[in-house]
């Protein structure tokens, strides 16, 4: 069982990073092979809407996204972690999502499995927002669930916390990190 974690925050050691690390530890404690990719360390150009993928089923842009396509194809579980920024996911995460347009093209235009091999994949979302606004996570959740659906990844749920702003403040939430660890365990057991 391979679990891929994608860290979307620009803040190393920030709130979503801490939660993601626990999810991955939980998964590893059940024997899963885990790998975390930190988007802020990568160069991922936004989609240029060149439409080459509609014919070729792959993206022409040769950058670090090519590694992510490969990792997505090999993963059984995918954990996306992004704080809320301006009511959505971070620019780092949005760039990855838009670059999945070639996977959309594979599925809906070329009629082939978006991630190549057909296997049971499940996806989980981790997020934190600084405010306590009602429906804070809804716009991001719509986007993340849409992405998973398009990639034939079944939605396994989310772990989200509002009102957490300062770097590392999530660690002061009495049981957030434990919840994340348990979510990681469940993700690979289900
Ligand atoms: C550019 C930017 C935009 C933000 N927009 C929102 C927002 O729309 N709603 C919100 O609740 N918090 C917002 N925040 C606060 C972050 O969600 C919050 O600080 C979070 O804890 C950061 O998580 P991290 O430590 O994983 O990066 C924003 C922060 C930044 C830097």
XYZ file of N, CA and C and ligand atoms in Angstrom:
601
model
N 0.854 -1.200 0.000
C 0.000 0.000 0.000
C 0.887 1.246 0.000
N 0.750 2.043 -1.046
C 1.565 3.266 -1.116
C 0.705 4.489 -0.826
N 1.175 5.330 0.065
C 0.433 6.549 0.404
C 1.263 7.754 -0.007
N 0.651 8.587 -0.824
C 1.318 9.810 -1.284
C 0.700 11.007 -0.567
N 1.538 11.774 0.107
C 1.083 13.013 0.744
C 1.587 14.192 -0.074
N 0.700 15.137 -0.326
C 1.110 16.329 -1.072
C 0.869 17.542 -0.183
N 1.971 18.189 0.197
C 1.902 19.332 1.105
C 1.809 20.614 0.297
N 0.692 21.331 0.466
C 0.432 22.495 -0.378
C 0.733 23.839 0.257
N 1.135 23.827 1.527
C 1.393 25.113 2.189
C 2.783 25.634 1.862
N 2.911 26.960 1.769
C 4.259 27.523 1.613
C 5.028 27.512 2.941
N 4.312 27.255 4.036
C 4.916 27.369 5.365
C 5.399 26.006 5.841
N 6.701 25.821 5.884
C 7.265 24.546 6.390
C 7.040 24.471 7.886
N 6.565 23.329 8.351
C 6.310 23.166 9.776
C 5.069 23.921 10.231
N 4.253 24.339 9.285
C 3.003 25.027 9.614
C 1.911 24.027 9.975
N 0.692 24.518 10.035
C -0.404 23.708 10.573
C -0.767 22.509 9.709
N -0.917 22.736 8.411
C -1.257 21.584 7.558
C -0.074 20.624 7.444
N 1.142 21.154 7.504
C 2.329 20.277 7.492
C 2.311 19.338 8.685
N 2.002 19.902 9.858
C 1.992 19.081 11.081
C 0.917 18.005 11.000
N -0.253 18.402 10.497
C -1.340 17.422 10.373
C -0.998 16.348 9.353
N -0.459 16.783 8.220
C -0.115 15.810 7.175
C 0.927 14.818 7.696
N 1.905 15.327 8.423
C 2.955 14.435 8.953
C 2.335 13.357 9.845
N 1.321 13.736 10.630
C 0.670 12.748 11.510
C -0.144 11.738 10.712
N -0.842 12.232 9.679
C -1.600 11.301 8.828
C -0.637 10.259 8.243
N 0.505 10.733 7.777
C 1.469 9.830 7.154
C 2.060 8.869 8.193
N 2.293 9.380 9.410
C 2.807 8.495 10.479
C 1.786 7.414 10.804
N 0.522 7.822 10.845
C -0.539 6.846 11.127
C -0.578 5.771 10.059
N -0.479 6.190 8.801
C -0.493 5.223 7.689
C 0.722 4.300 7.782
N 1.879 4.888 8.080
C 3.112 4.087 8.165
C 3.025 3.093 9.326
N 2.336 3.492 10.408
C 2.232 2.594 11.579
C 1.447 1.337 11.235
N 0.691 1.388 10.147
C -0.060 0.202 9.710
C 0.638 -0.498 8.541
N 1.884 -0.143 8.330
C 2.675 -0.873 7.334
C 2.700 -0.255 5.944
N 2.062 0.907 5.762
C 2.047 1.514 4.428
C 3.404 2.144 4.115
N 3.694 2.174 2.814
C 4.889 2.877 2.337
C 4.454 4.312 2.088
N 5.090 5.272 2.730
C 4.609 6.652 2.627
C 5.650 7.566 1.983
N 5.148 8.538 1.241
C 6.036 9.535 0.642
C 5.325 10.883 0.641
N 6.016 11.911 1.066
C 5.423 13.256 1.064
C 6.174 14.150 0.091
N 5.412 14.835 -0.734
C 5.985 15.803 -1.678
C 5.616 17.204 -1.199
N 6.614 18.061 -1.106
C 6.386 19.444 -0.667
C 6.336 20.337 -1.909
N 5.149 20.805 -2.230
C 4.988 21.540 -3.496
C 5.839 22.801 -3.559
N 6.015 23.429 -2.404
C 6.753 24.695 -2.422
C 8.233 24.520 -2.806
N 8.712 23.279 -2.760
C 10.097 23.017 -3.180
C 10.195 22.737 -4.673
N 9.056 22.655 -5.333
C 9.047 22.247 -6.742
C 8.739 23.426 -7.649
N 9.052 23.234 -8.922
C 8.699 24.241 -9.932
C 7.561 23.644 -10.763
N 6.381 24.187 -10.570
C 5.223 23.690 -11.316
C 4.553 24.871 -12.010
N 4.705 24.902 -13.311
C 4.143 25.984 -14.124
C 2.621 25.832 -14.186
N 1.885 26.911 -14.086
C 0.423 26.775 -14.259
C 0.069 26.274 -15.667
N -1.060 25.590 -15.771
C -1.543 25.098 -17.068
C -1.592 26.251 -18.074
N -1.104 25.996 -19.280
C -1.077 27.037 -20.325
C -2.251 26.895 -21.311
N -3.132 25.963 -21.053
C -4.290 25.710 -21.922
C -3.864 25.603 -23.392
N -2.797 24.864 -23.640
C -2.320 24.688 -25.023
C -3.129 23.618 -25.755
N -3.877 22.811 -24.986
C -4.731 21.749 -25.528
C -3.967 20.585 -26.139
N -2.656 20.561 -26.006
C -1.888 19.410 -26.523
C -2.367 18.114 -25.871
N -2.756 18.216 -24.589
C -3.164 16.995 -23.862
C -4.436 16.384 -24.443
N -5.246 17.183 -25.143
C -6.482 16.627 -25.695
C -6.165 15.576 -26.758
N -5.004 15.726 -27.394
C -4.596 14.736 -28.407
C -3.609 13.730 -27.844
N -2.718 14.225 -26.978
C -1.598 13.383 -26.555
C -1.847 12.679 -25.221
N -2.821 13.162 -24.468
C -3.115 12.544 -23.167
C -2.032 12.760 -22.136
N -1.126 13.640 -22.430
C -0.117 13.991 -21.424
C 0.260 15.453 -21.583
N 0.872 15.975 -20.543
C 1.199 17.394 -20.538
C 2.568 17.616 -21.163
N 2.630 18.617 -22.022
C 3.887 18.907 -22.714
C 4.888 19.649 -21.841
N 4.403 20.237 -20.762
C 5.314 21.060 -19.955
C 6.237 20.141 -19.150
N 7.503 20.243 -19.415
C 8.476 19.391 -18.725
C 8.983 20.124 -17.485
N 8.312 19.853 -16.374
C 8.759 20.436 -15.106
C 8.480 19.426 -14.003
N 8.476 19.866 -12.763
C 8.356 18.918 -11.648
C 6.992 18.239 -11.569
N 6.012 18.733 -12.330
C 4.709 18.066 -12.327
C 4.821 16.649 -12.889
N 5.818 16.434 -13.737
C 5.973 15.090 -14.321
C 6.190 14.053 -13.225
N 6.900 14.432 -12.177
C 7.120 13.512 -11.046
C 5.788 13.244 -10.329
N 4.972 14.271 -10.236
C 3.694 14.090 -9.526
C 2.752 13.172 -10.311
N 2.733 13.293 -11.641
C 1.904 12.356 -12.432
C 2.306 10.915 -12.112
N 3.619 10.698 -12.070
C 4.155 9.357 -11.807
C 3.760 8.874 -10.405
N 3.914 9.750 -9.435
C 3.592 9.373 -8.053
C 2.089 9.111 -7.886
N 1.267 9.923 -8.542
C -0.189 9.714 -8.461
C -0.552 8.341 -9.035
N 0.090 8.001 -10.138
C -0.218 6.721 -10.793
C 0.168 5.543 -9.903
N 1.217 5.715 -9.108
C 1.708 4.602 -8.288
C 1.059 4.530 -6.915
N 0.303 5.566 -6.535
C -0.234 5.618 -5.169
C -1.571 4.890 -5.047
N -1.773 4.296 -3.867
C -3.076 3.702 -3.545
C -3.926 4.676 -2.734
N -3.247 5.528 -1.990
C -3.932 6.536 -1.181
C -3.241 7.869 -1.428
N -4.061 8.923 -1.579
C -3.501 10.250 -1.847
C -4.054 11.216 -0.802
N -3.154 11.872 -0.107
C -3.562 12.837 0.922
C -3.129 14.221 0.465
N -4.102 15.084 0.213
C -3.807 16.450 -0.193
C -3.953 17.349 1.026
N -2.938 18.159 1.274
C -2.979 19.062 2.424
C -2.766 20.484 1.946
N -3.719 21.339 2.277
C -3.582 22.754 1.907
C -4.316 23.619 2.914
N -3.694 24.693 3.377
C -4.471 25.652 4.170
C -5.431 26.398 3.251
N -6.370 27.088 3.862
C -7.286 27.937 3.097
C -6.599 29.276 2.859
N -6.563 29.670 1.615
C -6.080 31.014 1.254
C -7.128 31.644 0.337
N -7.618 32.787 0.754
C -8.676 33.477 -0.005
C -9.797 32.511 -0.393
N -10.218 31.752 0.595
C -11.332 30.786 0.527
C -11.054 29.536 -0.317
N -9.891 29.435 -0.903
C -9.592 28.232 -1.686
C -8.314 27.572 -1.214
N -7.790 26.674 -2.059
C -6.506 26.056 -1.744
C -5.380 27.011 -2.142
N -4.165 26.697 -1.750
C -3.030 27.575 -2.073
C -2.749 27.555 -3.581
N -2.019 28.561 -4.022
C -1.631 28.619 -5.438
C -0.802 27.398 -5.828
N 0.011 26.929 -4.872
C 0.833 25.742 -5.150
C -0.054 24.540 -5.467
N -1.096 24.365 -4.663
C -1.993 23.220 -4.874
C -2.855 23.419 -6.120
N -3.280 24.657 -6.346
C -4.139 24.913 -7.508
C -3.384 24.652 -8.806
N -2.090 24.956 -8.812
C -1.295 24.691 -10.021
C -1.282 23.196 -10.327
N -1.150 22.383 -9.287
C -1.170 20.922 -9.487
C -2.533 20.482 -10.024
N -3.583 21.023 -9.409
C -4.932 20.626 -9.830
C -5.150 20.978 -11.306
N -4.794 22.186 -11.693
C -5.002 22.585 -13.096
C -4.157 21.752 -14.054
N -2.974 21.376 -13.601
C -2.115 20.541 -14.470
C -2.662 19.109 -14.600
N -3.677 18.791 -13.812
C -4.340 17.492 -13.991
C -5.335 17.534 -15.151
N -5.370 18.647 -15.851
C -6.220 18.749 -17.046
C -5.887 17.638 -18.042
N -4.619 17.247 -18.123
C -4.250 16.176 -19.069
C -4.847 14.838 -18.632
N -5.067 14.683 -17.321
C -5.677 13.443 -16.830
C -7.179 13.471 -17.123
N -7.751 14.671 -17.024
C -9.156 14.867 -17.440
C -9.300 14.484 -18.925
N -8.350 14.965 -19.740
C -8.395 14.693 -21.186
C -8.274 13.195 -21.461
N -7.416 12.526 -20.693
C -7.286 11.080 -20.883
C -8.634 10.405 -20.664
N -9.299 10.801 -19.593
C -10.550 10.131 -19.234
C -11.707 10.494 -20.171
N -11.908 11.792 -20.383
C -13.135 12.220 -21.067
C -12.979 12.395 -22.576
N -11.768 12.611 -23.044
C -11.574 12.793 -24.487
C -11.015 11.513 -25.110
N -9.975 10.988 -24.494
C -9.300 9.820 -25.083
C -9.862 8.500 -24.565
N -10.721 8.595 -23.539
C -11.420 7.416 -23.000
C -10.471 6.328 -22.521
N -9.447 6.761 -21.825
C -8.539 5.798 -21.189
C -8.479 6.140 -19.696
N -8.068 5.183 -18.859
C -8.025 5.485 -17.420
C -7.105 6.673 -17.144
N -7.578 7.637 -16.351
C -6.795 8.867 -16.168
C -5.408 8.625 -15.589
N -5.300 7.640 -14.687
C -3.999 7.414 -14.047
C -3.310 6.160 -14.586
N -3.712 5.739 -15.758
C -3.053 4.581 -16.371
C -3.605 3.297 -15.799
N -2.942 2.778 -14.780
C -3.389 1.520 -14.180
C -4.707 1.726 -13.452
N -5.621 0.774 -13.600
C -6.872 0.861 -12.845
C -6.698 0.088 -11.560
N -6.797 0.784 -10.449
C -6.740 0.126 -9.142
C -7.542 0.981 -8.176
N -7.853 0.413 -7.029
C -8.664 1.170 -6.079
C -7.808 2.233 -5.407
N -8.133 3.480 -5.677
C -7.408 4.573 -5.025
C -8.377 5.362 -4.162
N -7.864 5.853 -3.048
C -8.707 6.683 -2.171
C -7.989 7.983 -1.865
N -8.778 9.046 -1.711
C -8.192 10.364 -1.475
C -8.733 11.002 -0.211
N -7.873 11.750 0.457
C -8.220 12.386 1.725
C -7.723 13.821 1.677
N -8.440 14.725 2.351
C -8.063 16.143 2.329
C -7.837 16.649 3.753
N -6.758 17.387 3.913
C -6.407 17.980 5.206
C -6.335 19.486 5.025
N -7.021 20.235 5.893
C -6.967 21.689 5.736
C -7.120 22.410 7.072
N -6.690 23.649 7.040
C -6.766 24.524 8.202
C -7.068 25.928 7.682
N -7.899 26.658 8.408
C -8.148 28.055 8.046
C -8.015 28.927 9.275
N -7.596 30.150 9.063
C -7.367 31.054 10.184
C -8.640 31.597 10.807
N -9.695 31.723 10.013
C -10.946 32.286 10.525
C -11.899 31.173 10.963
N -13.025 31.615 11.501
C -14.053 30.627 11.864
C -15.308 30.866 11.028
N -15.134 31.350 9.834
C -16.287 31.651 8.992
C -17.096 30.380 8.710
N -18.418 30.579 8.623
C -19.293 29.460 8.273
C -18.919 28.964 6.870
N -18.989 27.709 6.659
C -18.704 27.108 5.341
C -17.301 27.419 4.828
N -16.381 27.649 5.760
C -15.017 28.037 5.383
C -14.381 27.094 4.367
N -14.626 25.803 4.513
C -13.917 24.831 3.687
C -14.675 24.424 2.424
N -15.907 24.936 2.288
C -16.754 24.451 1.187
C -16.150 24.655 -0.206
N -15.669 25.869 -0.529
C -15.118 26.029 -1.893
C -13.945 25.081 -2.162
N -13.057 24.927 -1.178
C -11.913 24.022 -1.376
C -12.394 22.582 -1.498
N -13.385 22.228 -0.684
C -13.876 20.845 -0.733
C -14.499 20.516 -2.082
N -15.228 21.475 -2.648
C -15.830 21.230 -3.971
C -14.714 20.933 -4.981
N -13.648 21.726 -4.919
C -12.555 21.556 -5.881
C -11.826 20.225 -5.682
N -11.531 19.925 -4.429
C -10.781 18.693 -4.128
C -11.615 17.461 -4.491
N -12.893 17.492 -4.143
C -13.746 16.336 -4.471
C -13.889 16.178 -5.979
N -13.965 17.301 -6.680
C -14.056 17.248 -8.147
C -12.793 16.620 -8.728
N -11.646 17.057 -8.215
C -10.386 16.489 -8.700
C -10.363 14.979 -8.484
N -10.674 14.553 -7.272
C -10.630 13.117 -6.982
C -11.602 12.354 -7.898
N -12.782 12.907 -8.098
C -13.774 12.213 -8.944
C -13.245 12.058 -10.366
N -12.646 13.131 -10.880
C -12.141 13.073 -12.252
C -11.002 12.048 -12.378
N -10.211 11.934 -11.323
C -9.079 10.998 -11.374
C -9.477 9.574 -10.950
N -10.778 9.330 -10.776
C -11.265 8.015 -10.325
C -10.691 7.629 -8.965
N -10.535 8.623 -8.114
C -10.046 8.380 -6.753
C -11.239 8.541 -5.819
N -11.617 7.490 -5.088
C -12.794 7.662 -4.233
C -12.481 8.541 -3.032
N -13.470 9.314 -2.674
C -13.270 10.298 -1.603
C -13.386 9.602 -0.251
N -12.309 9.692 0.530
C -12.290 9.000 1.825
C -12.517 9.958 2.990
N -12.731 11.244 2.708
C -13.054 12.180 3.781
C -12.016 13.269 3.961
N -12.265 14.054 5.021
C -11.368 15.184 5.247
C -11.171 15.386 6.749
N -10.109 16.103 7.070
C -9.855 16.532 8.450
C -9.535 18.014 8.361
N -10.447 18.869 8.873
C -10.283 20.312 8.709
C -10.483 21.021 10.047
N -9.731 22.092 10.233
C -9.819 22.858 11.484
C -9.886 24.341 11.161
N -10.904 25.010 11.699
C -10.999 26.454 11.517
C -10.426 27.165 12.744
N -10.168 28.462 12.609
C -9.690 29.258 13.748
C -8.258 28.935 14.141
N -7.467 28.443 13.213
C -6.063 28.097 13.506
C -5.193 28.906 12.547
N -4.479 29.881 13.089
C -3.809 30.838 12.208
C -2.286 30.848 12.359
N -1.822 30.984 13.582
C -0.368 31.112 13.794
C 0.349 29.819 13.430
N 1.552 29.967 12.952
C 2.341 28.792 12.564
C 2.471 27.816 13.742
N 2.053 26.592 13.509
C 2.198 25.549 14.529
C 1.114 25.536 15.589
N 0.150 26.474 15.503
C -0.894 26.570 16.538
C -1.740 25.296 16.633
N -1.791 24.542 15.562
C -2.606 23.313 15.570
C -2.136 22.346 16.659
N -0.862 22.427 17.006
C -0.321 21.507 18.026
C -0.920 21.790 19.398
N -1.507 22.991 19.565
C -2.118 23.314 20.860
C -3.583 22.868 20.928
N -4.122 22.440 19.772
C -5.468 21.864 19.786
C -5.352 20.506 20.489
N -6.194 20.258 21.508
C -5.966 19.083 22.357
C -5.789 17.765 21.608
N -6.573 17.549 20.559
C -6.434 16.218 19.949
C -6.328 16.226 18.420
N -5.997 17.390 17.850
C -5.938 17.466 16.374
C -4.898 16.514 15.793
N -3.726 16.490 16.398
C -2.662 15.655 15.840
C -3.001 14.171 16.000
N -3.640 13.872 17.113
C -4.048 12.474 17.305
C -5.125 12.087 16.285
N -6.052 13.026 16.052
C -7.088 12.750 15.031
C -6.450 12.490 13.674
N -5.393 13.259 13.379
C -4.716 13.093 12.088
C -4.035 11.724 12.014
N -3.383 11.334 13.102
C -2.723 10.021 13.144
C -3.750 8.910 12.904
N -4.877 9.006 13.606
C -5.917 7.976 13.468
C -6.513 7.976 12.064
N -6.647 9.177 11.480
C -7.183 9.259 10.110
C -6.238 8.540 9.142
N -4.943 8.686 9.370
C -3.956 7.997 8.529
C -4.058 6.487 8.665
N -4.292 6.040 9.887
C -4.452 4.590 10.096
C -5.699 4.073 9.377
N -6.802 4.826 9.548
C -8.065 4.388 8.929
C -7.961 4.367 7.414
N -7.247 5.348 6.895
C -7.152 5.488 5.431
C -6.549 4.241 4.790
N -5.610 3.614 5.466
C -4.985 2.437 4.855
C -5.656 1.135 5.287
N -6.490 1.233 6.328
C -7.180 0.000 6.782
C -8.477 -0.234 6.026
N -9.149 0.859 5.637
C -10.478 0.734 5.004
C -10.371 0.118 3.612
C -2.449 34.546 1.444
C -3.261 34.035 2.584
C -4.618 33.966 2.459
C -5.401 33.467 3.505
N -6.743 33.400 3.338
C -7.520 32.880 4.320
C -8.934 32.761 4.139
O -9.488 33.109 3.105
N -9.655 32.240 5.154
C -9.080 31.831 6.320
O -9.801 31.347 7.215
N -7.741 31.904 6.523
C -6.936 32.422 5.545
N -5.580 32.493 5.714
C -4.972 31.979 6.976
C -4.431 30.545 6.851
O -5.419 29.659 6.399
C -3.933 30.081 8.222
O -2.894 30.924 8.666
C -3.470 28.648 8.260
O -3.251 28.256 9.605
C -2.163 28.448 7.473
O -1.850 27.064 7.482
P -0.324 26.561 7.255
O 0.418 26.836 8.551
O -0.459 25.102 6.980
O 0.229 27.322 6.097
C -4.770 33.019 4.707
C -3.374 33.087 4.822
C -2.629 33.594 3.780
C -1.124 33.678 3.926
